[in-house]
Amino acid sequence: MRKKTRTKEIREIRIRLLIQSFPQMTCEEMRAEGNASARIQFVLLGFSDRPNLQGLLSGVFSIIYIIVFIGNSLIIITTRLDAALQTPMYFFLANFSSLEICYVSVTLPRILVNLWTQDRSISMLGCATQMCFFLMLGATECFLLAVMVYDRYVAICNPLHYPLVMNHKTCIQLAVGSWLSGIPVQIGQTCQIFSLHFCNSNQINHFFCDIPPILKLACGDTFVHEIAVYVVAMLFVAVPFMLILASYGKIISTILRLPTARGRAKAFSTCSSHLLVVLLFFGSATITYLRPKSNHSAGTDKLLSLFYTIVTPMFNPMIYSLRNKDVIAALKRLLLKKIV
């Protein structure tokens, strides 16, 4: 009997020692784990702080979406059908217009649904999917804008080599590379962010699932994730932007050396539209992702995000068509052909 009692005591001591060998979770950590596993829905607050403007915002965003879709579709159709626009510059412009339709479609339909139904909930999977596509298309836009300025650089600075350098195969490779290069990195970044535990709140103070407002909901130290965001932003935003600025420096110096005022005006006109789009997009995106976390505020983030997600895609068709005589002439020919 004593032997059995002794064996039982030894077994209990061993179990107690085994339990003590594992790291213990604090009450706060256990509560965070429970909240993170239970919370599978986020709430996009969007513009809920402006209840009197819901109808107006719904109408404005609906009109913007129609303008973006029709304007960019017209550019795609015109550059495909008009023989005079079968050049690398307009090939990349058609790709850019296709990208803008996709880019806006990631965020704007969701905004409209939230405004129409006032149901602002979004699942974690839905939020991760929206963020992933948004980041991938954003990376594509950065690369495609850089490719477009490279096309102008070759055309203006090396005009004799332009047909050889920017041949059809090269244009296809540059376009495909722009569309695909950011996919692996942005999928990895999205998975990294949504591997965090969210215990602070489930309310996203934004109109779509973007990185800064999502990181604010995470519990624990997010320093490593913030560094990863900065590194990716430098790679996909800052580097293309610096290459674009360097290319434009060379382009402008070449234009200023042209002998005739008419030649300088024509060269500037082909670049000014692209430069305006670059400044609008990269300016707002750089401030959003590269400024210190302490300077982030919900109102400023929303305003800046409106610029590079909605305002820039809306103005792109106007900028590229109204400031481009070739596109206007091609649109007139297309419309006259349809009427006849």
PDB file of C-alpha atoms in Angstrom, residues 133-303:
ATOM      1  CA  PHE A 133      -5.344  42.718 -54.498  1.00  0.00           C
ATOM      2  CA  PHE A 134      -5.000  46.379 -53.562  1.00  0.00           C
ATOM      3  CA  LEU A 135      -1.291  45.972 -52.777  1.00  0.00           C
ATOM      4  CA  MET A 136      -0.608  43.873 -55.871  1.00  0.00           C
ATOM      5  CA  LEU A 137      -2.311  46.365 -58.192  1.00  0.00           C
ATOM      6  CA  GLY A 138      -0.619  49.261 -56.392  1.00  0.00           C
ATOM      7  CA  ALA A 139       2.781  47.644 -57.023  1.00  0.00           C
ATOM      8  CA  THR A 140       1.806  47.128 -60.675  1.00  0.00           C
ATOM      9  CA  GLU A 141       0.934  50.822 -60.978  1.00  0.00           C
ATOM     10  CA  CYS A 142       4.326  51.872 -59.566  1.00  0.00           C
ATOM     11  CA  PHE A 143       6.197  49.644 -62.007  1.00  0.00           C
ATOM     12  CA  LEU A 144       4.000  50.534 -64.977  1.00  0.00           C
ATOM     13  CA  LEU A 145       4.472  54.271 -64.396  1.00  0.00           C
ATOM     14  CA  ALA A 146       8.234  53.655 -64.327  1.00  0.00           C
ATOM     15  CA  VAL A 147       8.018  51.655 -67.579  1.00  0.00           C
ATOM     16  CA  MET A 148       6.013  54.431 -69.230  1.00  0.00           C
ATOM     17  CA  VAL A 149       8.652  57.041 -68.363  1.00  0.00           C
ATOM     18  CA  TYR A 150      11.362  54.666 -69.635  1.00  0.00           C
ATOM     19  CA  ASP A 151       9.500  54.548 -72.950  1.00  0.00           C
ATOM     20  CA  ARG A 152       9.499  58.370 -73.097  1.00  0.00           C
ATOM     21  CA  TYR A 153      13.173  58.438 -72.074  1.00  0.00           C
ATOM     22  CA  VAL A 154      14.195  56.200 -74.985  1.00  0.00           C
ATOM     23  CA  ALA A 155      11.914  58.067 -77.437  1.00  0.00           C
ATOM     24  CA  ILE A 156      13.323  61.513 -76.550  1.00  0.00           C
ATOM     25  CA  CYS A 157      16.908  60.811 -75.520  1.00  0.00           C
ATOM     26  CA  ASN A 158      17.663  58.005 -78.016  1.00  0.00           C
ATOM     27  CA  PRO A 159      15.170  58.474 -80.866  1.00  0.00           C
ATOM     28  CA  LEU A 160      17.284  56.626 -83.473  1.00  0.00           C
ATOM     29  CA  HIS A 161      17.398  53.488 -81.313  1.00  0.00           C
ATOM     30  CA  TYR A 162      13.749  53.726 -80.215  1.00  0.00           C
ATOM     31  CA  PRO A 163      12.264  51.213 -82.739  1.00  0.00           C
ATOM     32  CA  LEU A 164      15.031  48.738 -81.938  1.00  0.00           C
ATOM     33  CA  VAL A 165      14.912  49.098 -78.137  1.00  0.00           C
ATOM     34  CA  MET A 166      11.131  49.331 -77.708  1.00  0.00           C
ATOM     35  CA  ASN A 167      10.169  46.498 -80.040  1.00  0.00           C
ATOM     36  CA  HIS A 168       6.960  44.491 -79.583  1.00  0.00           C
ATOM     37  CA  LYS A 169       8.640  41.679 -77.614  1.00  0.00           C
ATOM     38  CA  THR A 170      10.264  44.137 -75.191  1.00  0.00           C
ATOM     39  CA  CYS A 171       6.963  45.956 -74.654  1.00  0.00           C
ATOM     40  CA  ILE A 172       5.193  42.681 -73.849  1.00  0.00           C
ATOM     41  CA  GLN A 173       7.946  41.668 -71.414  1.00  0.00           C
ATOM     42  CA  LEU A 174       7.885  45.045 -69.647  1.00  0.00           C
ATOM     43  CA  ALA A 175       4.091  44.992 -69.340  1.00  0.00           C
ATOM     44  CA  VAL A 176       3.955  41.396 -68.068  1.00  0.00           C
ATOM     45  CA  GLY A 177       6.796  42.103 -65.643  1.00  0.00           C
ATOM     46  CA  SER A 178       4.944  45.127 -64.272  1.00  0.00           C
ATOM     47  CA  TRP A 179       1.761  43.091 -63.715  1.00  0.00           C
ATOM     48  CA  LEU A 180       3.447  40.077 -62.102  1.00  0.00           C
ATOM     49  CA  SER A 181       6.510  41.375 -60.222  1.00  0.00           C
ATOM     50  CA  GLY A 182       4.680  42.477 -57.085  1.00  0.00           C
ATOM     51  CA  ILE A 183       2.451  39.414 -56.646  1.00  0.00           C
ATOM     52  CA  PRO A 184       4.741  37.136 -54.529  1.00  0.00           C
ATOM     53  CA  VAL A 185       5.921  39.938 -52.226  1.00  0.00           C
ATOM     54  CA  GLN A 186       2.461  41.390 -51.627  1.00  0.00           C
ATOM     55  CA  ILE A 187       0.905  37.972 -50.971  1.00  0.00           C
ATOM     56  CA  GLY A 188       3.660  37.354 -48.413  1.00  0.00           C
ATOM     57  CA  GLN A 189       3.134  40.754 -46.799  1.00  0.00           C
ATOM     58  CA  THR A 190      -0.634  40.202 -46.549  1.00  0.00           C
ATOM     59  CA  CYS A 191      -0.127  36.780 -44.938  1.00  0.00           C
ATOM     60  CA  GLN A 192       2.361  38.292 -42.496  1.00  0.00           C
ATOM     61  CA  ILE A 193      -0.023  41.063 -41.437  1.00  0.00           C
ATOM     62  CA  PHE A 194      -3.029  38.770 -41.000  1.00  0.00           C
ATOM     63  CA  SER A 195      -0.972  36.297 -38.977  1.00  0.00           C
ATOM     64  CA  LEU A 196      -1.119  38.899 -36.183  1.00  0.00           C
ATOM     65  CA  HIS A 197      -3.649  38.678 -33.368  1.00  0.00           C
ATOM     66  CA  PHE A 198      -6.245  41.454 -33.358  1.00  0.00           C
ATOM     67  CA  CYS A 199      -7.465  42.194 -29.853  1.00  0.00           C
ATOM     68  CA  ASN A 200      -7.613  45.989 -29.550  1.00  0.00           C
ATOM     69  CA  SER A 201     -10.795  46.409 -31.604  1.00  0.00           C
ATOM     70  CA  ASN A 202     -12.488  45.090 -34.712  1.00  0.00           C
ATOM     71  CA  GLN A 203     -13.316  48.558 -36.074  1.00  0.00           C
ATOM     72  CA  ILE A 204     -11.162  49.672 -39.002  1.00  0.00           C
ATOM     73  CA  ASN A 205     -11.203  53.476 -39.129  1.00  0.00           C
ATOM     74  CA  HIS A 206     -10.895  53.553 -42.913  1.00  0.00           C
ATOM     75  CA  PHE A 207     -13.001  52.945 -46.018  1.00  0.00           C
ATOM     76  CA  PHE A 208     -11.020  49.858 -47.111  1.00  0.00           C
ATOM     77  CA  CYS A 209      -8.574  47.349 -45.628  1.00  0.00           C
ATOM     78  CA  ASP A 210      -5.243  49.149 -45.781  1.00  0.00           C
ATOM     79  CA  ILE A 211      -2.052  48.373 -43.875  1.00  0.00           C
ATOM     80  CA  PRO A 212      -1.800  51.315 -41.394  1.00  0.00           C
ATOM     81  CA  PRO A 213      -5.334  50.993 -39.922  1.00  0.00           C
ATOM     82  CA  ILE A 214      -5.045  47.186 -39.740  1.00  0.00           C
ATOM     83  CA  LEU A 215      -1.765  47.366 -37.826  1.00  0.00           C
ATOM     84  CA  LYS A 216      -3.420  49.670 -35.285  1.00  0.00           C
ATOM     85  CA  LEU A 217      -5.778  46.820 -34.321  1.00  0.00           C
ATOM     86  CA  ALA A 218      -2.996  44.323 -33.632  1.00  0.00           C
ATOM     87  CA  CYS A 219      -2.030  43.460 -30.083  1.00  0.00           C
ATOM     88  CA  GLY A 220       1.564  43.043 -29.068  1.00  0.00           C
ATOM     89  CA  ASP A 221       4.666  44.509 -30.659  1.00  0.00           C
ATOM     90  CA  THR A 222       4.257  45.220 -34.388  1.00  0.00           C
ATOM     91  CA  PHE A 223       7.714  46.770 -34.867  1.00  0.00           C
ATOM     92  CA  VAL A 224       8.986  43.983 -37.147  1.00  0.00           C
ATOM     93  CA  HIS A 225       5.860  44.207 -39.312  1.00  0.00           C
ATOM     94  CA  GLU A 226       6.188  47.996 -39.561  1.00  0.00           C
ATOM     95  CA  ILE A 227       9.816  47.631 -40.675  1.00  0.00           C
ATOM     96  CA  ALA A 228       8.692  45.099 -43.304  1.00  0.00           C
ATOM     97  CA  VAL A 229       6.077  47.584 -44.561  1.00  0.00           C
ATOM     98  CA  TYR A 230       8.759  50.313 -44.841  1.00  0.00           C
ATOM     99  CA  VAL A 231      11.115  47.977 -46.727  1.00  0.00           C
ATOM    100  CA  VAL A 232       8.414  46.935 -49.205  1.00  0.00           C
ATOM    101  CA  ALA A 233       7.303  50.557 -49.623  1.00  0.00           C
ATOM    102  CA  MET A 234      10.886  51.575 -50.373  1.00  0.00           C
ATOM    103  CA  LEU A 235      11.171  48.777 -52.926  1.00  0.00           C
ATOM    104  CA  PHE A 236       7.851  49.331 -54.698  1.00  0.00           C
ATOM    105  CA  VAL A 237       7.239  53.064 -54.193  1.00  0.00           C
ATOM    106  CA  ALA A 238      10.435  54.979 -53.448  1.00  0.00           C
ATOM    107  CA  VAL A 239      12.772  53.170 -55.883  1.00  0.00           C
ATOM    108  CA  PRO A 240      10.477  53.504 -58.952  1.00  0.00           C
ATOM    109  CA  PHE A 241       9.776  57.121 -57.989  1.00  0.00           C
ATOM    110  CA  MET A 242      13.505  57.952 -57.815  1.00  0.00           C
ATOM    111  CA  LEU A 243      14.092  56.240 -61.181  1.00  0.00           C
ATOM    112  CA  ILE A 244      11.238  58.264 -62.667  1.00  0.00           C
ATOM    113  CA  LEU A 245      12.648  61.521 -61.321  1.00  0.00           C
ATOM    114  CA  ALA A 246      16.128  60.672 -62.633  1.00  0.00           C
ATOM    115  CA  SER A 247      14.678  59.806 -66.057  1.00  0.00           C
ATOM    116  CA  TYR A 248      12.714  63.054 -66.181  1.00  0.00           C
ATOM    117  CA  GLY A 249      15.849  64.992 -65.278  1.00  0.00           C
ATOM    118  CA  LYS A 250      17.589  63.502 -68.312  1.00  0.00           C
ATOM    119  CA  ILE A 251      14.485  64.007 -70.500  1.00  0.00           C
ATOM    120  CA  ILE A 252      14.123  67.687 -69.545  1.00  0.00           C
ATOM    121  CA  SER A 253      17.816  68.385 -70.177  1.00  0.00           C
ATOM    122  CA  THR A 254      17.503  66.752 -73.613  1.00  0.00           C
ATOM    123  CA  ILE A 255      14.335  68.700 -74.460  1.00  0.00           C
ATOM    124  CA  LEU A 256      15.966  72.012 -73.543  1.00  0.00           C
ATOM    125  CA  ARG A 257      18.732  71.289 -76.047  1.00  0.00           C
ATOM    126  CA  LEU A 258      16.292  70.831 -78.958  1.00  0.00           C
ATOM    127  CA  PRO A 259      16.859  73.520 -81.627  1.00  0.00           C
ATOM    128  CA  THR A 260      13.244  74.562 -82.271  1.00  0.00           C
ATOM    129  CA  ALA A 261      10.562  75.850 -79.905  1.00  0.00           C
ATOM    130  CA  ARG A 262       7.968  73.677 -81.661  1.00  0.00           C
ATOM    131  CA  GLY A 263      10.041  70.546 -81.017  1.00  0.00           C
ATOM    132  CA  ARG A 264      10.449  71.448 -77.354  1.00  0.00           C
ATOM    133  CA  ALA A 265       6.703  72.083 -76.976  1.00  0.00           C
ATOM    134  CA  LYS A 266       5.803  68.749 -78.592  1.00  0.00           C
ATOM    135  CA  ALA A 267       8.263  66.831 -76.415  1.00  0.00           C
ATOM    136  CA  PHE A 268       7.018  68.524 -73.247  1.00  0.00           C
ATOM    137  CA  SER A 269       3.382  67.789 -74.174  1.00  0.00           C
ATOM    138  CA  THR A 270       4.052  64.041 -74.416  1.00  0.00           C
ATOM    139  CA  CYS A 271       5.624  64.004 -70.937  1.00  0.00           C
ATOM    140  CA  SER A 272       3.577  66.540 -68.974  1.00  0.00           C
ATOM    141  CA  SER A 273       0.499  64.294 -68.696  1.00  0.00           C
ATOM    142  CA  HIS A 274       2.504  61.383 -67.338  1.00  0.00           C
ATOM    143  CA  LEU A 275       4.441  63.632 -64.940  1.00  0.00           C
ATOM    144  CA  LEU A 276       1.196  65.006 -63.494  1.00  0.00           C
ATOM    145  CA  VAL A 277      -0.152  61.480 -62.866  1.00  0.00           C
ATOM    146  CA  VAL A 278       3.174  60.442 -61.291  1.00  0.00           C
ATOM    147  CA  LEU A 279       3.140  63.369 -58.858  1.00  0.00           C
ATOM    148  CA  LEU A 280      -0.486  62.751 -57.837  1.00  0.00           C
ATOM    149  CA  PHE A 281      -0.048  59.015 -57.277  1.00  0.00           C
ATOM    150  CA  PHE A 282       3.444  58.794 -55.809  1.00  0.00           C
ATOM    151  CA  GLY A 283       3.066  61.941 -53.708  1.00  0.00           C
ATOM    152  CA  SER A 284       0.028  60.684 -51.783  1.00  0.00           C
ATOM    153  CA  ALA A 285       1.257  57.056 -51.604  1.00  0.00           C
ATOM    154  CA  THR A 286       4.693  58.078 -50.290  1.00  0.00           C
ATOM    155  CA  ILE A 287       3.212  60.226 -47.523  1.00  0.00           C
ATOM    156  CA  THR A 288       0.830  57.405 -46.528  1.00  0.00           C
ATOM    157  CA  TYR A 289       3.335  54.539 -46.279  1.00  0.00           C
ATOM    158  CA  LEU A 290       6.668  56.214 -45.508  1.00  0.00           C
ATOM    159  CA  ARG A 291       5.788  58.796 -42.864  1.00  0.00           C
ATOM    160  CA  PRO A 292       6.351  57.872 -39.165  1.00  0.00           C
ATOM    161  CA  LYS A 293       3.614  55.945 -37.356  1.00  0.00           C
ATOM    162  CA  SER A 294       3.276  58.740 -34.770  1.00  0.00           C
ATOM    163  CA  ASN A 295       2.130  61.093 -37.557  1.00  0.00           C
ATOM    164  CA  HIS A 296      -0.678  58.792 -38.726  1.00  0.00           C
ATOM    165  CA  SER A 297      -4.220  60.044 -38.167  1.00  0.00           C
ATOM    166  CA  ALA A 298      -7.428  58.501 -39.447  1.00  0.00           C
ATOM    167  CA  GLY A 299      -8.620  61.678 -41.164  1.00  0.00           C
ATOM    168  CA  THR A 300      -5.315  62.304 -42.957  1.00  0.00           C
ATOM    169  CA  ASP A 301      -5.029  58.647 -44.016  1.00  0.00           C
ATOM    170  CA  LYS A 302      -8.512  58.705 -45.533  1.00  0.00           C
ATOM    171  CA  LEU A 303      -7.854  61.943 -47.407  1.00  0.00           C
TER     172      LEU A 303
END
